[in-house]
Structures are given as C-alpha cells and as structure tokens.
Amino acid sequence: MTSTSATSKPVLSLGDRIFSRSAVFAGSMILVTLAAVAIFLIVQSLPAFVATDETASLLPDNFWSYVWPLIFGTIWAAVLALLISLPLAIGIALFISHYAPRRVSAVLGYIVDLLAAVPSVVFGLWGIGVLAPAAQPVFVWLNTYLGWIPFFGGTVSGTGRTVLTAALVLGVMVLPIMTAVCREIFLQAPVLHEEAALALGATRWEMIRLAVLPFGRPGIVSAAMLGLGRALGETMAVAMVLSATGLVSFRLLTSENPSTIAANIALSFPEAYGENVNVLIATGLILFIVTFLVNAVARWIVSRRAEFSGAN
C-alpha cells in the first residue's frame, strides 16, 4: 500500500489542470498555425511552378527566372543590414551593460526599446526624405575614390535610393531587437568570472573579451538571426526606399538595384490577377522557406554551442 501511494502521480488541483491544458493548447496552436500557413502557401503556389509567360504576365520566361533575382535581392539586402547593425548592436549593448552609469544605461535601454516600436512606414519616410538625400553625396565620394572596388563601381544613382540605402534603413530597424537581446545576455554573464578576471589584472575590455563575449556568443548568434529574419521579411520600408529594377547586381550605389520578395509582393499584388496571384504567393513560399532555414541554422548553432560549453 505504501509503495503504491509512493509511485502514484500527484493529484493536481483544478487550477493546475486548467493552466497545464491551456499551455499545451497554446503551444499546439503555434504548430497548427504554422502548418496551416505552409499548406496554404504550397497549395496556392503549385500553379506558379508550371506557369509560363503566356499564362502569367509577371513571368519573363518561367517561375525560377522570375524569383531568382528576388531571392538574391532579399538575401543581399538582409546580409548588408546585418553587417551594418550587428557590430553596432554589440557595441551599444556592451556600453549599456558594462560601461555606462546606471542612470545613463537605464535611459539608453528605454530609448532602444522605444525605437523598436516605431512603425516601418516611418522608417521608410525617413529613408526617402532624410537618409537618401544625405547619403547621395557620400555615394558620389565613394564612387570617386573607391570606384575601383566592384561594390562601389558604376554610375551613381542621382536620388540616393539604392540597395545600400535600403540596407541602412533595415539596419536601423533591426538594431533595437538585436541590441535588446545582446544587452540581456551580457547582463547575465557570471559576475564571479568578471571579478576574477579583474582581480587577475585584466582591463575592462580584456575582462569583456575573456568572460562576457564567450558567455554571450550563443545570444549574439540568436540576436543576429532574429535581426536577419526581420530584415528578410521587411516590406514597406524597402518598398518605399528602394528604387528597384529587378536586376542581379552586387553594386551598392547605382540605380540598377535588385528587389526583395516582400517588397515585390506588396507592390505587385494589388494589380495581380489569375496565375499572377499564384506566382506572388509562390514567391512568398520561397521567402517562408528561406526564413525557416535561417531560424533552423540559428537554432543548430546555438545548440551546438551549448553542447560544446557543457562538454567543457
């Protein structure tokens, strides 16, 4: 009798059962919603894969010749935004967590969090009205003195609305979320490790390099992938800022700019009809797959890092 009661499951109260089942239901709804979105995209995209330029006016030849420049432009703009914003996010997060006085860090943290609440259309208007005109003389200077580098070659755009401008806007947009994640990770670094490094004579930067950054590396990867995921799916700011021609080009300063999948859908969908709608939905499926792969790679990197740290 005693062994039976010892191995029996604990009796849960009504509140515990309701909370447990609600949590399971909420978690299951995430998977159901994701599966429903995937099924919708796949079903609606099937006609696009066999469509031709005769059945869908958007297609130059076939679906893949249409979507490849969009894939390139999406990844290119997002990678540029990540290269611009990630070092800034790490630097701001380190300043807030380890350098700034407490009152200053609290104010800066609030400003960074507030920046994340700015709508993307506002960033787009800022990119068109402020950043593009201000950046155009800088682009001319880069082309004049660094035009021998392929990225800065070609004829400079007279409006400043280039893929580099769009990447700068995207970089500003993803900066708050990346900074917030890095800041929270750096604040969780073991205090004993930091104090031990300082006690051994390390400078503050050496302490950060030896104790904080190695601890925060998985968080930095997660922050980078979150920022990259948002940059990949951003629509309005890119559609407003980028003067796209749909060409595949690595040049950053010319008017021959690749477009992105999200911006192309936003600009083309209102006038689409027939199989053109299926083509645009199919490009959305490609973006869905790319974003899913980015997040899967990030999870794999973080898990491998956690296993490596645990083994040590």
XYZ file of C-alpha atoms in Angstrom:
312
model
C 0.000 0.000 0.000
C 2.844 2.309 0.847
C 4.718 1.583 -2.402
C 1.568 2.134 -4.431
C 0.960 5.538 -2.896
C 4.621 6.474 -3.313
C 4.628 5.754 -7.049
C 1.223 7.287 -7.797
C 1.072 10.598 -9.615
C 0.482 13.702 -7.530
C -3.075 14.975 -7.554
C -3.301 18.295 -9.375
C -5.717 20.963 -8.336
C -8.327 22.308 -10.732
C -6.304 25.480 -11.343
C -3.150 23.482 -12.149
C -5.035 21.281 -14.627
C -6.585 24.292 -16.348
C -3.224 26.061 -16.604
C -1.435 22.922 -17.870
C -4.007 22.202 -20.554
C -4.144 25.870 -21.582
C -0.375 25.911 -22.002
C -0.452 22.730 -24.083
C -3.264 24.151 -26.216
C -1.409 27.437 -26.772
C 1.782 25.611 -27.761
C -0.150 23.313 -30.105
C -1.833 26.273 -31.785
C 1.581 27.581 -32.832
C 2.273 24.342 -34.698
C -1.245 24.257 -36.152
C -0.978 27.850 -37.391
C 2.447 27.225 -38.903
C 1.200 24.086 -40.636
C -1.887 25.901 -41.931
C 0.231 28.708 -43.382
C 2.591 26.204 -45.011
C -0.284 24.191 -46.527
C -1.942 27.343 -47.877
C 1.289 28.551 -49.472
C 2.050 25.167 -51.025
C -1.454 24.631 -52.438
C -1.719 28.145 -53.855
C 1.823 28.027 -55.246
C 1.520 24.829 -57.296
C 0.116 26.529 -60.445
C 3.014 29.001 -60.439
C 5.680 26.328 -60.845
C 4.281 25.270 -64.230
C 3.171 28.734 -65.377
C 4.786 30.447 -68.369
C 4.978 33.965 -69.678
C 1.840 33.246 -71.728
C -0.320 32.418 -68.689
C 1.230 34.853 -66.193
C 2.277 38.289 -67.386
C 4.682 38.742 -64.453
C 6.949 35.963 -65.673
C 9.744 36.811 -68.133
C 10.082 33.121 -69.054
C 9.296 30.777 -66.170
C 8.873 30.976 -62.417
C 12.502 30.372 -61.475
C 13.828 33.053 -63.798
C 11.404 35.444 -62.099
C 12.079 34.509 -58.480
C 15.873 34.167 -58.595
C 16.587 37.957 -58.750
C 14.102 38.435 -55.907
C 15.826 35.790 -53.767
C 19.169 37.431 -54.444
C 17.879 40.905 -53.587
C 16.206 39.682 -50.386
C 19.313 37.927 -49.083
C 21.696 40.651 -50.288
C 19.805 43.498 -48.594
C 19.331 41.488 -45.382
C 23.005 40.477 -45.189
C 24.106 44.075 -45.752
C 21.757 45.229 -42.987
C 23.144 42.560 -40.668
C 26.757 43.529 -41.391
C 25.919 47.156 -40.619
C 23.820 46.650 -37.492
C 25.402 43.683 -35.674
C 28.661 45.438 -34.625
C 26.649 48.485 -33.543
C 24.219 46.313 -31.567
C 27.056 44.539 -29.751
C 28.808 47.842 -29.006
C 25.645 49.551 -27.718
C 24.741 46.509 -25.613
C 28.220 46.393 -24.060
C 28.116 50.122 -23.339
C 24.716 49.838 -21.651
C 25.614 46.737 -19.642
C 29.246 47.366 -18.647
C 30.360 50.949 -19.309
C 27.547 53.449 -18.849
C 26.487 54.670 -15.395
C 23.290 53.130 -14.100
C 21.095 56.152 -14.849
C 22.517 56.563 -18.346
C 22.151 52.859 -19.111
C 18.524 52.909 -17.959
C 17.724 55.845 -20.251
C 19.573 54.308 -23.203
C 17.851 50.974 -22.679
C 14.478 52.728 -22.689
C 15.357 54.595 -25.896
C 16.470 51.391 -27.620
C 13.255 49.624 -26.615
C 11.210 52.613 -27.783
C 12.951 52.593 -31.162
C 11.607 49.076 -31.759
C 8.042 50.429 -31.561
C 8.475 52.855 -34.481
C 6.358 51.676 -37.469
C 8.226 50.553 -40.557
C 6.441 53.140 -42.717
C 8.023 55.879 -40.585
C 11.449 54.392 -41.261
C 10.562 54.357 -44.940
C 9.624 58.025 -44.922
C 12.829 58.830 -43.038
C 14.817 56.862 -45.605
C 13.269 58.746 -48.530
C 13.195 62.224 -47.021
C 16.381 62.309 -44.953
C 18.756 59.409 -45.474
C 18.706 59.116 -49.266
C 19.418 62.847 -49.959
C 22.072 62.938 -47.230
C 23.743 59.743 -48.452
C 23.880 60.701 -52.141
C 26.979 62.976 -51.809
C 28.652 60.248 -49.759
C 27.889 57.767 -52.525
C 29.496 60.110 -55.059
C 32.612 60.334 -52.880
C 32.780 56.547 -52.514
C 32.394 56.113 -56.253
C 35.077 58.706 -56.992
C 37.749 57.377 -54.651
C 36.757 53.739 -54.216
C 35.152 53.070 -57.583
C 37.868 50.521 -58.366
C 36.149 48.239 -55.821
C 33.335 46.415 -57.677
C 30.803 47.185 -54.930
C 31.240 50.947 -55.423
C 31.600 50.982 -59.196
C 29.147 52.017 -61.897
C 27.128 55.188 -62.320
C 25.944 56.625 -59.014
C 22.204 56.991 -58.550
C 21.087 60.609 -58.583
C 18.390 60.013 -55.957
C 20.366 58.019 -53.417
C 17.637 55.347 -53.386
C 19.925 52.359 -53.746
C 20.212 48.939 -52.153
C 22.779 50.379 -49.728
C 20.260 52.982 -48.548
C 17.654 50.268 -48.090
C 20.203 48.196 -46.141
C 20.951 51.176 -43.892
C 17.246 51.613 -43.167
C 16.889 47.893 -42.472
C 19.946 48.044 -40.225
C 18.361 50.795 -38.135
C 15.111 48.835 -37.966
C 16.690 45.591 -36.719
C 19.134 47.352 -34.381
C 16.759 47.633 -31.362
C 15.829 43.953 -31.146
C 19.436 42.834 -31.616
C 20.666 45.333 -29.015
C 17.997 44.281 -26.516
C 18.843 40.577 -26.830
C 22.599 41.178 -26.574
C 22.116 43.502 -23.593
C 20.122 40.928 -21.640
C 22.668 38.209 -22.426
C 25.621 40.356 -21.365
C 23.889 41.269 -18.088
C 23.590 37.552 -17.306
C 27.325 36.921 -17.596
C 28.654 35.322 -14.366
C 29.753 38.098 -12.031
C 32.355 35.820 -10.430
C 34.052 35.325 -13.795
C 34.165 39.076 -14.364
C 35.511 39.792 -10.894
C 38.095 37.022 -11.217
C 39.370 38.469 -14.498
C 39.630 41.946 -12.978
C 41.351 40.554 -9.882
C 43.985 38.932 -12.093
C 44.836 42.336 -13.555
C 42.729 42.327 -16.711
C 41.460 45.618 -18.044
C 37.750 46.117 -18.511
C 37.991 45.318 -22.232
C 40.088 42.208 -21.530
C 37.502 41.118 -18.964
C 34.737 41.587 -21.548
C 36.725 39.748 -24.205
C 37.593 36.815 -21.930
C 34.481 36.493 -19.747
C 31.490 38.290 -21.261
C 31.729 37.717 -25.008
C 32.402 33.939 -24.805
C 29.418 33.568 -22.464
C 27.210 35.692 -24.720
C 28.198 34.130 -28.044
C 25.011 31.983 -28.354
C 22.920 35.052 -27.535
C 24.766 37.093 -30.146
C 24.022 34.415 -32.741
C 20.361 34.378 -31.713
C 20.172 38.175 -31.897
C 21.794 38.169 -35.337
C 19.345 35.580 -36.647
C 16.366 37.461 -35.201
C 17.555 40.615 -36.926
C 18.220 38.738 -40.156
C 14.762 37.184 -40.036
C 13.097 40.571 -39.686
C 15.261 42.082 -42.417
C 14.332 39.230 -44.769
C 10.609 39.835 -44.300
C 10.510 43.632 -44.123
C 8.121 45.103 -46.680
C 7.088 48.732 -46.512
C 10.406 50.393 -45.714
C 12.178 48.574 -48.544
C 9.319 49.184 -50.973
C 9.374 52.903 -50.204
C 13.147 53.434 -50.165
C 14.498 51.086 -52.828
C 14.305 52.102 -56.476
C 14.337 48.530 -57.778
C 14.878 47.381 -61.349
C 14.881 43.635 -60.675
C 18.454 43.083 -61.850
C 21.020 40.879 -60.112
C 23.854 43.226 -59.188
C 26.310 43.476 -56.292
C 26.843 47.197 -56.900
C 25.666 49.297 -53.986
C 25.483 52.809 -55.406
C 23.803 52.520 -58.802
C 20.160 52.745 -59.793
C 20.255 49.130 -61.033
C 19.064 47.548 -57.806
C 17.634 44.096 -57.107
C 14.228 43.963 -55.491
C 13.176 41.891 -52.478
C 10.432 39.292 -52.296
C 8.374 41.099 -49.650
C 8.582 44.491 -51.369
C 7.765 42.944 -54.750
C 4.657 41.255 -53.330
C 3.485 44.495 -51.706
C 3.923 46.488 -54.931
C 2.587 43.880 -57.377
C -0.262 42.180 -55.511
C -2.920 44.942 -55.807
C -2.888 44.682 -59.622
C -2.304 40.921 -59.883
C -4.911 38.581 -61.346
C -5.173 34.955 -62.432
C -1.940 32.992 -62.222
C -0.051 36.163 -61.338
C -1.558 35.832 -57.864
C -0.235 32.267 -57.643
C 3.192 33.471 -58.752
C 3.324 36.076 -55.994
C 2.137 33.551 -53.404
C 4.843 31.163 -54.628
C 7.462 33.828 -54.037
C 6.022 34.161 -50.537
C 6.536 30.413 -50.123
C 10.188 30.833 -51.105
C 10.552 33.602 -48.505
C 8.859 31.353 -45.935
C 11.372 28.579 -46.664
C 14.361 30.943 -46.547
C 13.255 32.397 -43.206
C 12.617 28.918 -41.816
C 16.093 27.770 -42.862
C 17.698 30.846 -41.288
C 15.997 30.147 -37.961
C 16.819 26.424 -38.170
C 20.501 27.190 -38.746
C 20.470 29.615 -35.815
C 18.937 27.002 -33.526
C 21.534 24.473 -34.645
C 24.414 26.868 -33.992
C 23.102 27.763 -30.532
C 22.507 24.119 -29.594
C 25.968 23.106 -30.790
C 27.479 25.928 -28.756
C 25.523 24.842 -25.677
C 26.673 21.222 -26.107
C 30.269 22.370 -26.534
C 30.071 24.538 -23.413
C 28.510 21.692 -21.439
C 31.205 19.276 -22.542
C 33.875 21.652 -21.307
